[in-house]
CSV table of C-alpha atoms in Angstrom, one decimal:
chain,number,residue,atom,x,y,z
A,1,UNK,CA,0.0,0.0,0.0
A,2,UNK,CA,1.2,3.2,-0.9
A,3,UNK,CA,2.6,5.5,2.1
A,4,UNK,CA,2.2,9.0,2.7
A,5,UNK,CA,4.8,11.4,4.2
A,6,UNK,CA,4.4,14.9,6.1
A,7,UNK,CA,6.3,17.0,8.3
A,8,UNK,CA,5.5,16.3,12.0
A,9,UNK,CA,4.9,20.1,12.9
A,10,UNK,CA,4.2,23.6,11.2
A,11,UNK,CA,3.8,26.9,12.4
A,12,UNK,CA,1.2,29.7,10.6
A,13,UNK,CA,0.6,33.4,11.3
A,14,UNK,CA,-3.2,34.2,11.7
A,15,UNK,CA,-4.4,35.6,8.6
A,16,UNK,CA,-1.4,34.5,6.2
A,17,UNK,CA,-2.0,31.5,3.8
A,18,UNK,CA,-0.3,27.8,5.3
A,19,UNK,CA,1.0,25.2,2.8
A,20,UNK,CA,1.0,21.6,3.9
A,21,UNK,CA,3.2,19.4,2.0
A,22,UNK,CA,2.4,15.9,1.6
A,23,UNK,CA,5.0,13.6,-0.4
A,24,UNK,CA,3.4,10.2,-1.9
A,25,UNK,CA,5.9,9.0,-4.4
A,26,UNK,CA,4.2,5.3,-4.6
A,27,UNK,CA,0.8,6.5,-5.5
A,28,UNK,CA,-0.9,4.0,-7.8
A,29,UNK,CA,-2.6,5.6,-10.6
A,30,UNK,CA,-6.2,5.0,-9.2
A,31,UNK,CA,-5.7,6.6,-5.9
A,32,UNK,CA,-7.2,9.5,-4.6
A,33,UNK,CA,-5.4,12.5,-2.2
A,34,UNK,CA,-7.7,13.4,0.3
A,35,UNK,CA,-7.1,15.2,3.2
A,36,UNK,CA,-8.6,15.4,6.8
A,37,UNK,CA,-7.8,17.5,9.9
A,38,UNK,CA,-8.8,16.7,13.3
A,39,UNK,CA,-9.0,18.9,16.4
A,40,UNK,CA,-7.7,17.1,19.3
A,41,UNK,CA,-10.3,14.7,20.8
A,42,UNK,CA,-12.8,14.9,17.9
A,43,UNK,CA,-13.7,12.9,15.0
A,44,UNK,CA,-11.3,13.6,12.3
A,45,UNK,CA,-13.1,16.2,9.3
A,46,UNK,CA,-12.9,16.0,5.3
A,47,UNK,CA,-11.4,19.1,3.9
A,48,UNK,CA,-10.8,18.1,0.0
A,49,UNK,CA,-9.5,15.4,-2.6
A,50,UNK,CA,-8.1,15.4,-6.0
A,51,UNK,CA,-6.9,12.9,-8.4
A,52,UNK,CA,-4.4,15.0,-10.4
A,53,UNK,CA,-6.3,18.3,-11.3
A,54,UNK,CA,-6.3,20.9,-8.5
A,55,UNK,CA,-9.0,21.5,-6.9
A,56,UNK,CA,-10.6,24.4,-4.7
A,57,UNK,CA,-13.5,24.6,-2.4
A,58,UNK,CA,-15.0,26.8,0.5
A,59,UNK,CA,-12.2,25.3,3.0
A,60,UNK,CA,-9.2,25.2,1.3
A,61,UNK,CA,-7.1,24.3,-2.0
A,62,UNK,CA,-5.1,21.3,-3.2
A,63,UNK,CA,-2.2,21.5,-5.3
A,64,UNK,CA,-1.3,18.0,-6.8
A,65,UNK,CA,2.1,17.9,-9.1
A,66,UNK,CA,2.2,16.9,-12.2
A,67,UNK,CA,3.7,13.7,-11.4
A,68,UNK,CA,1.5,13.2,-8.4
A,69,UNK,CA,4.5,12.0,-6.3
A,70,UNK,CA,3.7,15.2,-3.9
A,71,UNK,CA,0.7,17.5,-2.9
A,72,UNK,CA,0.1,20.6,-1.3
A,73,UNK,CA,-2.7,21.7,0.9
A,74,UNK,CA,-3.5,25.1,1.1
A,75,UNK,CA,-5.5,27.2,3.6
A,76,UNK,CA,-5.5,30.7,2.2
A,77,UNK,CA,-6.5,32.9,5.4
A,78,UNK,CA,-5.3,30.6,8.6
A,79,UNK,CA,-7.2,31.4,11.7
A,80,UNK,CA,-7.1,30.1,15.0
A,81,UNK,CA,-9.7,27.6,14.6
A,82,UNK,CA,-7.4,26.0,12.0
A,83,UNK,CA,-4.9,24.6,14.8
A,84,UNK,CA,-5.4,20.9,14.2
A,85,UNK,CA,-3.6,17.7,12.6
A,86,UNK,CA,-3.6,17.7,9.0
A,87,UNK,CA,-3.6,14.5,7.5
A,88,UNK,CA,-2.6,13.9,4.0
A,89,UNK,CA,-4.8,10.3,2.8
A,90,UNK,CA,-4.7,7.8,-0.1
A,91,UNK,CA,-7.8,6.5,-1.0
A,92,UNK,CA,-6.7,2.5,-1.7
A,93,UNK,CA,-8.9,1.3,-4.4
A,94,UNK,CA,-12.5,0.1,-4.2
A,95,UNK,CA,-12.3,-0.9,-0.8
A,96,UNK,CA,-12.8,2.0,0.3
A,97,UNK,CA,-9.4,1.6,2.9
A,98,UNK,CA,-8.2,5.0,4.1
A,99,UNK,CA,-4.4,4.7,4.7
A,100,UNK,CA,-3.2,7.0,7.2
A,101,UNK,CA,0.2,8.6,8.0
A,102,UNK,CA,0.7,10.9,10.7
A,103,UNK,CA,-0.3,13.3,10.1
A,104,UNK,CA,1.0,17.3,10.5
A,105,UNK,CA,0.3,19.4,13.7
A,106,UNK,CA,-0.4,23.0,12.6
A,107,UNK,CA,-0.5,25.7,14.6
A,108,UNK,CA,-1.8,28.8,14.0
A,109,UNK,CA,-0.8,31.5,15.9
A,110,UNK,CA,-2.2,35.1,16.7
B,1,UNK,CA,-30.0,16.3,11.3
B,2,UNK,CA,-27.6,13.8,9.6
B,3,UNK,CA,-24.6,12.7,11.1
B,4,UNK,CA,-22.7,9.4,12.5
B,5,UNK,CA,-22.9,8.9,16.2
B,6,UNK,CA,-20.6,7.2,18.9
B,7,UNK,CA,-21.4,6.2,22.1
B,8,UNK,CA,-20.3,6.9,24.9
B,9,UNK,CA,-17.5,9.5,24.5
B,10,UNK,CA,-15.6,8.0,27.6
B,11,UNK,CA,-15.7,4.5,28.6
B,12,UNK,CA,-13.7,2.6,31.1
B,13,UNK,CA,-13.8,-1.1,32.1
B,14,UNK,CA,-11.6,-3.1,34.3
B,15,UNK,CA,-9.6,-5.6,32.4
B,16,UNK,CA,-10.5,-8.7,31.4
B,17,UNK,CA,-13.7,-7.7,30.5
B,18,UNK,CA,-15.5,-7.3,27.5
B,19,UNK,CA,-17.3,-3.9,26.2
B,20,UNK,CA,-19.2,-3.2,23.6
B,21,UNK,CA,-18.9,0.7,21.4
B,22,UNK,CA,-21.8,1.6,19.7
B,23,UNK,CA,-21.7,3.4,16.0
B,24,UNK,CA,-24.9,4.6,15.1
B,25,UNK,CA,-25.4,6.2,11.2
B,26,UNK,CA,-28.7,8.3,9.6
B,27,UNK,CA,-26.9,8.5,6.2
B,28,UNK,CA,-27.9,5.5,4.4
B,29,UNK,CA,-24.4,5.0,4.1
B,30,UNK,CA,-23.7,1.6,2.8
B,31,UNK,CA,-19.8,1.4,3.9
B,32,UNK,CA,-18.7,1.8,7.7
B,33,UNK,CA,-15.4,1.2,9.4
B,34,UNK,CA,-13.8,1.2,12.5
B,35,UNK,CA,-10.6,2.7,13.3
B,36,UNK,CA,-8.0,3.0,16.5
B,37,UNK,CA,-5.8,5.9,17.5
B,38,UNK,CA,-2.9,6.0,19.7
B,39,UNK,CA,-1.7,8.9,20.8
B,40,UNK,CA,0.4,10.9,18.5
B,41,UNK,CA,-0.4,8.3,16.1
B,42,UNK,CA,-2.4,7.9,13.0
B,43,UNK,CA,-5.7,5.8,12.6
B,44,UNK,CA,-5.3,2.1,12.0
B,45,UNK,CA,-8.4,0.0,10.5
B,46,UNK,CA,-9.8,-2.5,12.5
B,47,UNK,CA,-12.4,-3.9,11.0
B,48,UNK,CA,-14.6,-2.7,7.9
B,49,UNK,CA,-17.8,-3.3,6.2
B,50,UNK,CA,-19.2,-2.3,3.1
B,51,UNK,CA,-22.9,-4.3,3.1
B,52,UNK,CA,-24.8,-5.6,5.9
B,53,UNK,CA,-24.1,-9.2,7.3
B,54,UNK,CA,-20.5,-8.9,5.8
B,55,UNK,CA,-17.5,-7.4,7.4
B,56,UNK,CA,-13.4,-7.7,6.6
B,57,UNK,CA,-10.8,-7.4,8.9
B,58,UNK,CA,-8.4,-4.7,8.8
B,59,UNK,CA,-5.0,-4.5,9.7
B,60,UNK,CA,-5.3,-5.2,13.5
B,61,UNK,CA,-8.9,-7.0,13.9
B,62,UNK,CA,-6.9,-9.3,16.6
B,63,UNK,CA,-9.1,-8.7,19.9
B,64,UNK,CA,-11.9,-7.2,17.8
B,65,UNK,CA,-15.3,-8.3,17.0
B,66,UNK,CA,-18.1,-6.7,14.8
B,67,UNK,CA,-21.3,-7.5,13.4
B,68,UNK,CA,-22.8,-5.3,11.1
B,69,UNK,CA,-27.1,-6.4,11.2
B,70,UNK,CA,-28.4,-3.3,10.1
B,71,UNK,CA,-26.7,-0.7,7.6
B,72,UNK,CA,-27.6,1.9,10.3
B,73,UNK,CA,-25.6,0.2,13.1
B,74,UNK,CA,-21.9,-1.4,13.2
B,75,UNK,CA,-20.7,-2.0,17.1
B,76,UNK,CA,-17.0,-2.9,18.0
B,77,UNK,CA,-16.2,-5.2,21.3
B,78,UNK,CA,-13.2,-4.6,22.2
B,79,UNK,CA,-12.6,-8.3,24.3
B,80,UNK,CA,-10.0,-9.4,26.8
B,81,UNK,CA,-7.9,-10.9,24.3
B,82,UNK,CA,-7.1,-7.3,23.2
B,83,UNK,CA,-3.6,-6.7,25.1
B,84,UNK,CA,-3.6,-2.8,24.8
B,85,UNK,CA,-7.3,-1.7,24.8
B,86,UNK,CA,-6.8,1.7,26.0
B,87,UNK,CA,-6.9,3.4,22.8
B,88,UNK,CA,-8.9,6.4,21.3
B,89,UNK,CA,-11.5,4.7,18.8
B,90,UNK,CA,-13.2,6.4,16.0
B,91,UNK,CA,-16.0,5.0,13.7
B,92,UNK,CA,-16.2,6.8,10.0
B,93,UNK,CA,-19.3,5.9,7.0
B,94,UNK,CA,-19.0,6.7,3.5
B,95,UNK,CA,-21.1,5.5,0.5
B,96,UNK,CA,-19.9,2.2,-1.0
B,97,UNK,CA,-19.2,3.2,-4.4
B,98,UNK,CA,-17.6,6.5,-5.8
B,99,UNK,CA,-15.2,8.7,-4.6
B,100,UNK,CA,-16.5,10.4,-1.9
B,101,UNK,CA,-15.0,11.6,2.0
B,102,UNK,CA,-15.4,9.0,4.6
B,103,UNK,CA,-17.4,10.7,7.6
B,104,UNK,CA,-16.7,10.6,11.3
B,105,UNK,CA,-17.9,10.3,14.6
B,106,UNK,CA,-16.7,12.0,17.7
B,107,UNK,CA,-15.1,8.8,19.0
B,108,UNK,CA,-15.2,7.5,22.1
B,109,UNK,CA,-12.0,6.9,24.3
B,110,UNK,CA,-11.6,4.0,26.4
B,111,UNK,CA,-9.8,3.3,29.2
B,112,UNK,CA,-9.0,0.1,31.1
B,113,UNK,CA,-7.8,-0.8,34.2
């Protein structure tokens, strides 16, 4: 199964735009990078996916190279309610198996 | 309002005993899973199901038992063959086909003693 890789921590000035990196240089060509943040104690919470197009919504963007070995997740206007684990996840195949790495701890800070 | 619920948000059971976690869904949601979380760790699949009356393990199902009756309901015990129970576990649903994102409960933590 393919792997995922993130930094463990990042810091984010309230108001500035924070770039998550995610390196997945084993992605198989039918998996999906989705990613999911969870506040400490709580369910974890869908923020996007993409395939290999970049994609945008309410919450944030995700930049997926061309390659697809790598993705970014970005969260134009940080605020403090952002703090949370990031997690960067490949979608395995029709099973519908989430693999999970750890995930990065972001901290937004006034 | 639609949503997947876990019950109860704290648990805790002397060891050797058995207990039971309830997962509880309202979003005709054919798939559900069941996932643990150490701390500082990431989720690892315990068991999964994607119809009723069939379920797969998942990478660490040893200790674990589901059954999966209805589509609205998929409970984990959590038995005393389980050496490290004490664990933060988290049930998620998604629909079984497509690419959609897997929704959450609020998880319920257990401790044992």
């Amino acid at each position: 199964d393919a792997k995922t890789t993130q930094p463990p921590s990042m810091d984010c000035a309230e108001g500035r735009a924070a770039n998550l990196p995610c390196n997945h240089s084993t992605i198989s060509g039918n998996e999906y990078v989705y990613w999911y943040r969870q506040i400490h104690s709580q369910g974890p919470q869908y923020i996007i996916h993409g395939l290999k197009n970049n994609e945008t919504n309410e919450m944030a963007s995700l930049i997926i190279t061309e390659d697809r070995k790598s993705s970014t997740l970005i969260l134009p206007h940080a605020t403090l309610r952002d703090t949370a684990v990031y997690y960067c996840v490949l979608h395995a195949g029709n099973n519908r198996k989430l693999i999970w790495g750890l995930g990065t701890s972001l901290a937004v800070n006034p | 309002d639609g949503g997947i619920t876990q019950s109860p948000k704290y648990l805790f059971r002397k060891e050797g005993q058995n207990v039971t976690l309830s997962c509880e869904q309202n979003l005709n949601h054919d798939a559900m899973y069941w996932y643990r979380q150490d701390p500082g760790q990431g989720l690892r699949l315990i068991y999964y199901s994607q119809i009723v009356n069939d379920f797969q393990k998942g990478d660490i199902a040893e200790g674990y038992s589901v059954s999966r009756e209805k589509k609205e309901s998929f409970p984990l015990t959590v038995t005393s063959a389980q050496k490290n129970p004490t664990a933060f576990y988290l049930c998620a649903s998604s629909p079984r086909t497509g690419n959609t994102e897997a929704f959450f409960g609020q998880g319920t933590r257990l401790t044992v003693v």
